[in-house]
Coordinates of C-alpha atoms in Angstrom, one line a residue:
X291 CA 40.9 90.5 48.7
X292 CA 37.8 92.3 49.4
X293 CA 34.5 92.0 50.6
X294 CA 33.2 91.6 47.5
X295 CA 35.5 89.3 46.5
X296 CA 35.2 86.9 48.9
X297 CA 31.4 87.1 48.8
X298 CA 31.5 85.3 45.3
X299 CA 33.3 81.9 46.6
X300 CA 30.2 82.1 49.3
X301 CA 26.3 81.4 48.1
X302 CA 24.2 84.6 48.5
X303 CA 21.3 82.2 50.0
X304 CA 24.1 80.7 52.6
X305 CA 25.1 84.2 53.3
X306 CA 21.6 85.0 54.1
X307 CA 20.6 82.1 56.1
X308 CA 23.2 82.4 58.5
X309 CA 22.9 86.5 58.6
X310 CA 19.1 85.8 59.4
X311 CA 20.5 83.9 63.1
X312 CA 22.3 86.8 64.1
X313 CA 20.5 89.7 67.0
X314 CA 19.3 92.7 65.2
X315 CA 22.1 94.8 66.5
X316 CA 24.8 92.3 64.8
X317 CA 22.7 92.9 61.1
X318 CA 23.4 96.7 61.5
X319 CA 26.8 96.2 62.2
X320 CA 27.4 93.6 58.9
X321 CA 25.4 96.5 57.0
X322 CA 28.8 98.3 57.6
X323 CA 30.6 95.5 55.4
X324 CA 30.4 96.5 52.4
X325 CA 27.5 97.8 49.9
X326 CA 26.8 95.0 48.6
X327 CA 26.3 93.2 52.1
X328 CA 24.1 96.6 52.7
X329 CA 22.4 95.9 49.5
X330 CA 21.6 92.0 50.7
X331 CA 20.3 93.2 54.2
X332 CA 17.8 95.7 52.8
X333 CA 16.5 93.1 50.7
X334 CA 12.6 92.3 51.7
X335 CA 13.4 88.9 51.2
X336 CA 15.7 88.6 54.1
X337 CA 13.8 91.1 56.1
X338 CA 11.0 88.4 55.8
X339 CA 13.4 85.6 56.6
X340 CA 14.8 87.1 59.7
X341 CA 11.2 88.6 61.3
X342 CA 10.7 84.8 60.8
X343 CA 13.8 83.5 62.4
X344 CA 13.1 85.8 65.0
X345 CA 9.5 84.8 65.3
X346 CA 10.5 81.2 67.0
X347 CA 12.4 82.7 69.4
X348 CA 10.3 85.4 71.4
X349 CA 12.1 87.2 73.8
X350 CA 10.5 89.5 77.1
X351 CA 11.3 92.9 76.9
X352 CA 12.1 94.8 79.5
X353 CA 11.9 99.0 80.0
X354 CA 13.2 100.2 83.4
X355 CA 13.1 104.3 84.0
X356 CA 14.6 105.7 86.3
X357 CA 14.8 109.7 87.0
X358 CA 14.5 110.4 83.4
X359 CA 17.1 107.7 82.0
X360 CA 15.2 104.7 80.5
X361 CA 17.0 101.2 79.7
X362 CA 16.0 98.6 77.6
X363 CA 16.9 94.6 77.9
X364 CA 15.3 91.9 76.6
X365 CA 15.6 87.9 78.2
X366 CA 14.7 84.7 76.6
X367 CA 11.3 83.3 77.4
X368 CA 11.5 79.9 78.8
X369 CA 11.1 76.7 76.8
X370 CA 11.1 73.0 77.6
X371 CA 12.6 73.6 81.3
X372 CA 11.7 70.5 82.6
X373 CA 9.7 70.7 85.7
X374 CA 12.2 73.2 87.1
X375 CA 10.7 75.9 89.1
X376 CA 13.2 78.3 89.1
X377 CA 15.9 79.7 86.2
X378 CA 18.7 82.0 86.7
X379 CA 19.1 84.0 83.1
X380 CA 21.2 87.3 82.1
X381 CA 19.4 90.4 80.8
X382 CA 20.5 91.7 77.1
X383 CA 20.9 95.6 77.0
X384 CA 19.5 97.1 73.8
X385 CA 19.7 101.1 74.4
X386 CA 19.4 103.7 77.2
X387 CA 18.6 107.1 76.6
X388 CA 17.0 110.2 78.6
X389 CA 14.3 111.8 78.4
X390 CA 13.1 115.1 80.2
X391 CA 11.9 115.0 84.1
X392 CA 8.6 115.0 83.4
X393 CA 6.4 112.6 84.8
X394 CA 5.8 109.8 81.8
X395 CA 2.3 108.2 81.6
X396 CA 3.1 104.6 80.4
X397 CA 3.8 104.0 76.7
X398 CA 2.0 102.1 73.7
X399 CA 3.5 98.7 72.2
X400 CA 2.8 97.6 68.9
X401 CA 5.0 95.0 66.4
X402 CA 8.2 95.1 68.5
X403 CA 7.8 99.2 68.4
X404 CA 6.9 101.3 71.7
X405 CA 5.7 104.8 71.5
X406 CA 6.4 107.5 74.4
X407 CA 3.4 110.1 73.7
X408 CA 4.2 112.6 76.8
X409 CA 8.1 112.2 76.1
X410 CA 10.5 114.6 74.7
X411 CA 14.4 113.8 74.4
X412 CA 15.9 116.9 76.3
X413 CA 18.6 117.9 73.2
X414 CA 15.1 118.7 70.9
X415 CA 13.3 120.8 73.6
X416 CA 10.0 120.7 72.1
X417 CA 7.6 120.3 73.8
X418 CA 5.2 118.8 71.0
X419 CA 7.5 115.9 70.6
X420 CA 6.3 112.3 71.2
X421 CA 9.1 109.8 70.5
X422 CA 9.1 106.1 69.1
X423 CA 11.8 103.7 69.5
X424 CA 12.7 100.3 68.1
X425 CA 14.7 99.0 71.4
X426 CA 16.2 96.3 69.2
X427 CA 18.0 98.2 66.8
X428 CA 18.4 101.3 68.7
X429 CA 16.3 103.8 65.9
X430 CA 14.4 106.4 67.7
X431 CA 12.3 109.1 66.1
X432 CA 10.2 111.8 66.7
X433 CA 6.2 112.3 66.6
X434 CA 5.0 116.0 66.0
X435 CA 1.6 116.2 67.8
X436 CA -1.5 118.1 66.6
X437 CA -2.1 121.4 67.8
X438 CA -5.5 121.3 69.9
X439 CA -8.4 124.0 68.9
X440 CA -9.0 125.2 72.3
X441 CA -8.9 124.1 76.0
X442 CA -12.2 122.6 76.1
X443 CA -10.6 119.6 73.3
X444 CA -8.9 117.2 75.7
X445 CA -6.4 114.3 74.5
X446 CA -7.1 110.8 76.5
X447 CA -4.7 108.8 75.6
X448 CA -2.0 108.5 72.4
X449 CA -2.0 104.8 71.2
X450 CA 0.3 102.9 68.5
X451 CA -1.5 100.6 66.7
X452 CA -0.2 97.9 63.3
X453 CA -1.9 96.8 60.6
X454 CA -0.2 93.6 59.4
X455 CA -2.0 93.5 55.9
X456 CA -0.8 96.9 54.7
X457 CA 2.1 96.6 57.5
X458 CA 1.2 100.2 58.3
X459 CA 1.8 101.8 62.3
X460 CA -0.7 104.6 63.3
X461 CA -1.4 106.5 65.9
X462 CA -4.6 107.4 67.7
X463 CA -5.5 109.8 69.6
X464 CA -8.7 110.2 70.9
X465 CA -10.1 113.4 72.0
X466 CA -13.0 114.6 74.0
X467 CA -14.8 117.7 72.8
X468 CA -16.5 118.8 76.1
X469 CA -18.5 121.5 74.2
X470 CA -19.8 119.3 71.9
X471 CA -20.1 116.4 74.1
X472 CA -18.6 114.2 71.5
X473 CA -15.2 112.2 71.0
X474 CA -13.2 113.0 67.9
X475 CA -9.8 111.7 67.1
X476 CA -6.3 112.7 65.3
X477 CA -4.8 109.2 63.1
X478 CA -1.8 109.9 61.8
X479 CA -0.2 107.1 59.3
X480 CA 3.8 106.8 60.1
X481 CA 5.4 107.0 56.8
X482 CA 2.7 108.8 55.0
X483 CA 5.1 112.1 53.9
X484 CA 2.2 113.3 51.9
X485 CA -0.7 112.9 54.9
X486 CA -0.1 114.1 58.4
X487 CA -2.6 113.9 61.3
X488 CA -6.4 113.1 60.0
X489 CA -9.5 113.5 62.3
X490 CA -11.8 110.7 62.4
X491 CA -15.1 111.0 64.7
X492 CA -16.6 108.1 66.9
X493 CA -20.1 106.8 66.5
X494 CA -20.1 107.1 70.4
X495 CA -18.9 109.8 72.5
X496 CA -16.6 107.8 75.1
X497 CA -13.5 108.7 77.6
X498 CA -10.7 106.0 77.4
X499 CA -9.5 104.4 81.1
X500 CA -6.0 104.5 81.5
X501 CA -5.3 100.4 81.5
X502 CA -3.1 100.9 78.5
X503 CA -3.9 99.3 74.9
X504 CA -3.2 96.1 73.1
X505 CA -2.7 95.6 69.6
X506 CA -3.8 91.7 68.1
X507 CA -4.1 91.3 64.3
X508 CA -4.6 94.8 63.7
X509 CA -6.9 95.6 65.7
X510 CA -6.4 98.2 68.7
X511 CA -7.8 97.2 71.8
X512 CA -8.7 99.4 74.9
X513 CA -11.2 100.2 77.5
X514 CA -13.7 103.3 78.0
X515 CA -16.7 104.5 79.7
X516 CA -19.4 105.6 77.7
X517 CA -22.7 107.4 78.1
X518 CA -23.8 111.1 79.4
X519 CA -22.8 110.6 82.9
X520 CA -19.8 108.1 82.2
X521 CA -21.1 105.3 83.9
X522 CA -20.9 102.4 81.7
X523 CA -17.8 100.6 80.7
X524 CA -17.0 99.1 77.0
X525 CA -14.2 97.6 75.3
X526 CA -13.0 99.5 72.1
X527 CA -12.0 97.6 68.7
X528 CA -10.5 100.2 66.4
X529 CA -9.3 98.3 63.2
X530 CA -5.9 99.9 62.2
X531 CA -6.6 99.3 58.5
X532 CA -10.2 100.3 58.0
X533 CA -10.2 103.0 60.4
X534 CA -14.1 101.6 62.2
X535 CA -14.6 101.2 65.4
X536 CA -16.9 98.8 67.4
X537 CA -17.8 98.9 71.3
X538 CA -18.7 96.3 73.7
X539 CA -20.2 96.6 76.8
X540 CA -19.0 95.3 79.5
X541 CA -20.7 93.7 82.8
X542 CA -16.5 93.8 84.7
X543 CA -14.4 96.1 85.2
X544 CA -11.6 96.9 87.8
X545 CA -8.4 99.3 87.9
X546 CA -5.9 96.9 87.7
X547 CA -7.5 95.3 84.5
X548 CA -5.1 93.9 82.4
X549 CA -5.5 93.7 78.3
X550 CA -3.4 90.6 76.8
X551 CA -3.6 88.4 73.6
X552 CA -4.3 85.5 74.9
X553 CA -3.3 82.7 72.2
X554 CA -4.7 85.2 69.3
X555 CA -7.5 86.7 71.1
X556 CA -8.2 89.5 73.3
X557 CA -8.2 88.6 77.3
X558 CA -8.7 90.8 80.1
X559 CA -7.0 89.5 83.6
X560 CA -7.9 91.0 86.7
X561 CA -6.4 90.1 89.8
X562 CA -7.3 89.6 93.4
X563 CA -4.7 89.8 96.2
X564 CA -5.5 89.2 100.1
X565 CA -5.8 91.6 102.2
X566 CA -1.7 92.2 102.6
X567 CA -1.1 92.0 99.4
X568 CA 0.6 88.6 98.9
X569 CA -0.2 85.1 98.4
X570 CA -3.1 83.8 97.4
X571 CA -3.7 85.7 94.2
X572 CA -6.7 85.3 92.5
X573 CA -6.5 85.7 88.6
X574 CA -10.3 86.5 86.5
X575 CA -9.6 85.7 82.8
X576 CA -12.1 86.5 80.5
X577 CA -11.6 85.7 76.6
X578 CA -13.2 87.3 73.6
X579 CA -14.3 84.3 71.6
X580 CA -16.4 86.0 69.2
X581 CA -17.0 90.3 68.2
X582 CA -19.7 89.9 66.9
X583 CA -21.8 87.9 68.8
X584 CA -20.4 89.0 72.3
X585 CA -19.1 85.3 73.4
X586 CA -16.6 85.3 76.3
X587 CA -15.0 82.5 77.6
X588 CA -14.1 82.8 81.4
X589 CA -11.7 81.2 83.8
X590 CA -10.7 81.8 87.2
X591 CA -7.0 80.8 88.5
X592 CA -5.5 80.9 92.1
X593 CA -1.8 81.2 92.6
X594 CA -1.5 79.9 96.6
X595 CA 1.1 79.7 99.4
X596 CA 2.5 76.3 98.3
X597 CA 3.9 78.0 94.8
X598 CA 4.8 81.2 96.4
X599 CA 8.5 82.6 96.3
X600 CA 8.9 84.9 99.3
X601 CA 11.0 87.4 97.7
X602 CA 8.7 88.3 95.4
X603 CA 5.1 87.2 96.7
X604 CA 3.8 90.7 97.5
X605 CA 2.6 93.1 94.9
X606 CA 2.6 91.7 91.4
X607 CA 1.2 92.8 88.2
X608 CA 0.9 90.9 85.0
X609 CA 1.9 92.0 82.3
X610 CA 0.9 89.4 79.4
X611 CA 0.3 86.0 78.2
X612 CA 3.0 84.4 75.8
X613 CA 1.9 82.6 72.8
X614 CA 2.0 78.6 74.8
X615 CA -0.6 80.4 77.7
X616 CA 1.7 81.2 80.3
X617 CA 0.4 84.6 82.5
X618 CA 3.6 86.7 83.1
X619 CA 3.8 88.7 86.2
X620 CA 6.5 91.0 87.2
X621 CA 6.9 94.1 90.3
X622 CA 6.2 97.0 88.1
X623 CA 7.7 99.0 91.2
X624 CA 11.5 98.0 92.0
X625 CA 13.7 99.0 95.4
X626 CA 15.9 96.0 95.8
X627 CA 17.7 93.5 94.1
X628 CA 17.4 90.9 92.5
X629 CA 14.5 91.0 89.9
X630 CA 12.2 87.9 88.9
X631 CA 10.2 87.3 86.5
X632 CA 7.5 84.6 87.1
X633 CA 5.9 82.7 84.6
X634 CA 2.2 80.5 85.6
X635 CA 1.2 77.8 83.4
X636 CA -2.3 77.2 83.7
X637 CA -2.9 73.9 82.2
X638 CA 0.1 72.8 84.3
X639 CA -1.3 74.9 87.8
X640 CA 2.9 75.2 87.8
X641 CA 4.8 78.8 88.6
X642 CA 8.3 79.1 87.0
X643 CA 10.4 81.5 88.9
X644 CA 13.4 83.6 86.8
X645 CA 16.1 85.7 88.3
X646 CA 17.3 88.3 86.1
X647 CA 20.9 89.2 86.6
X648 CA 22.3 92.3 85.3
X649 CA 18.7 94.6 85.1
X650 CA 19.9 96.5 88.1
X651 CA 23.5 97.5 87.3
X652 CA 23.4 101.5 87.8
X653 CA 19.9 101.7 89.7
X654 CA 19.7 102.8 93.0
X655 CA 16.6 104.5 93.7
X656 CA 13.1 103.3 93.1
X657 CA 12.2 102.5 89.4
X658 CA 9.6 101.7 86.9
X659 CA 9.5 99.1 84.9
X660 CA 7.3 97.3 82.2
X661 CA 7.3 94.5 80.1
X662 CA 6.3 93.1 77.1
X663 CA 5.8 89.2 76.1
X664 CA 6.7 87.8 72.6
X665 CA 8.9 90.6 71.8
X666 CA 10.1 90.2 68.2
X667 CA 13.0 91.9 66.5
X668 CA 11.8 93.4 63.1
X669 CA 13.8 94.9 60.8
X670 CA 11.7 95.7 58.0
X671 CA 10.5 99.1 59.8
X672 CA 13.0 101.6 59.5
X673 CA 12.7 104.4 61.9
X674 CA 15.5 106.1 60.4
X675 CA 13.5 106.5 56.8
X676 CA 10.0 107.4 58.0
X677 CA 8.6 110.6 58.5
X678 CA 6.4 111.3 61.0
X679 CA 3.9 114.3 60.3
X680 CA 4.6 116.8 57.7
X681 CA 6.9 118.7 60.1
X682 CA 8.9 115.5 61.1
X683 CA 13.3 115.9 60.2
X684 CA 14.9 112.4 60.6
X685 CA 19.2 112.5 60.2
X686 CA 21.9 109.4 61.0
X687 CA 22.0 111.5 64.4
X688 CA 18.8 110.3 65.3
X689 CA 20.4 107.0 66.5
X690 CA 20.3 106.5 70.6

């Protein structure tokens, strides 16, 4: 009896359902079963079911590079622990690759997708090539850059942003015209075969800072410095969908600034260690309440001696906010074993500590990592199918 066969004596709905509990990497391997299982998986109604399933339980995700080779895991957020103050958990790994051994300069998240602007896999050697991964389902595909005028044109920055309405990625990349004295950008629209990069111009010229970006309900989120002598700093809001941008000023600003959606709505945390770089650590919230009007909400949070863990009380960074509130800090800078995750709960003034077992197996020299809260496996966005500018080749052999 085959597949098909003994899909008939079993509800399609039923089926479905119990497909939709399954990791992403077990769906791609069931796609395998037979066409008609294929036929049921690319279905948007179960695409929609499972980015749902998936929804209620959010994972971290984890990148750790090493000299060129780059590992992704992802580890269950906590839930209902109790009043424990430490968990022991076991790191998922979801796909390694490498990349040349040039230096990377972060990466862009956006809808459970990271883009690598300054990377290029070695086996393409080209050295135009930006690549974009889903880490859940182990697509990886290429981004062809735009060819720059002249010298005196300047990228700062390539950013991944998502609108959910149209469920469209672009990328942006502004561009400082030093000639001109004004900012320009290249969009480009992944999936848009017919339309490769676009320029847009900026109603202010501006030079991003290098804090990274942060994408909440389509709109693209990151900081700059504005003016003729490049004094003043704003926040940027670039809707995804409608292309506009809008500037903030702002009266804060620090290097280790962190941009995080903070229940909905964009936060910046800085942080404030003591002079050795350990415990006490101050946290600055602020909370965009309202664009428009320019309403921030503020808050101010100390994490002190008495909720210290001494292996890891020196040098952390956050790295996000999950959806109940929690501030997530991790060592973006890794020598020794073990790694921990720690998790603050303002409301609560507790600090949940998590070993991660199983992130370190094959490091042995200093590493980088980052992190991402609320990470969501989607399946609806299929690398393998989308073409990238009008250059862009995408085979089954694109697959890390």
């Amino acid at each position: 009896m085959n597949s098909e066969e003994n899909t008939d004596s079993i509800p399609i709905d039923l089926i479905l359902d119990i497909l939709s509990r399954l990791p992403s990497k077990s769906i791609a391997r069931c796609r395998c079963v037979s066409k008609l299982w294929e036929s049921m998986i690319r279905q948007s109604y179960f695409t929609e079911l499972f980015l749902t399933r998936s929804s209620s339980r959010p994972h971290l995700l984890i990148a750790v590079e090493q000299e060129g080779e780059w590992k992704f895991f992802s580890l269950p957020q906590p839930k209902n622990y109790l009043g424990k103050s430490s968990l022991v958990v076991a790191a998922n790994l979801h796909l390694k690759f490498f990349e040349d051994k040039r230096p990377q300069h972060g990466c862009s998240y956006a809808s459970s997708l990271i883009y690598f602007p300054n990377m290029t896999i070695r086996k393409k050697g080209d050295d135009h090539l930006g690549v974009i991964c889903n880490p859940s389902t182990g697509q990886y595909g290429y981004v062809i850059l735009p060819p720059l005028l002249d010298f005196k044109s300047v990228p700062y920055g390539k950013f991944l942003g998502f609108d959910p309405i149209d469920k469209q990625f672009k990328v942006l990349i502004p561009i400082f015209d030093f000639d001109k004295h004004q900012t320009d950008h290249h969009i480009l629209t992944l999936g848009a075969e017919t339309v490769g990069w676009r320029k847009i111009q900026s109603p202010l010229r501006y030079l991003p800072h290098s804090n990274g970006t942060i994408c909440i309900n389509g709109i693209l989120y990151y900081l700059a410095k504005i003016n003729y002598a490049m004094d003043k700093n704003v926040l940027v809001c670039f809707d995804v969908r409608s292309e506009n941008f809008v500037f903030l000023r702002l009266n804060t600003y620090c290097s280790s600034t962190k941009l995080v959606n903070y229940k909905g709505k964009l936060g910046m945390i800085n942080q404030e260690y003591v002079d050795d770089g350990g415990f006490p650590l101050k946290l600055s919230v602020w909370v965009l309440e309202d664009v428009g009007k320019e309403e921030w909400s503020t808050y101010v949070y100390t994490l002190r001696d008495d909720n210290k863990v001494d292996q890891v009380k020196y040098n952390l960074s956050v790295v996000g906010v999950t959806a109940s509130g929690e501030i997530v800090l991790v060592k973006k800078t890794q020598t020794l074993k073990p790694f921990y995750v720690l998790y603050f709960n303002p409301d609560k003034n507790t600090l949940l500590t998590v070993e991660v077992k199983g992130l370190h197996r094959g490091l042995y020299a200093v590493h980088r990592i980052y992190a991402f809260v609320d990470h969501v496996e989607d399946l609806e966005f299929n690398i393998m199918k989308t073409t990238y500018a009008a250059k862009s080749k995408f085979s089954q052999e694109d697959r890390f």
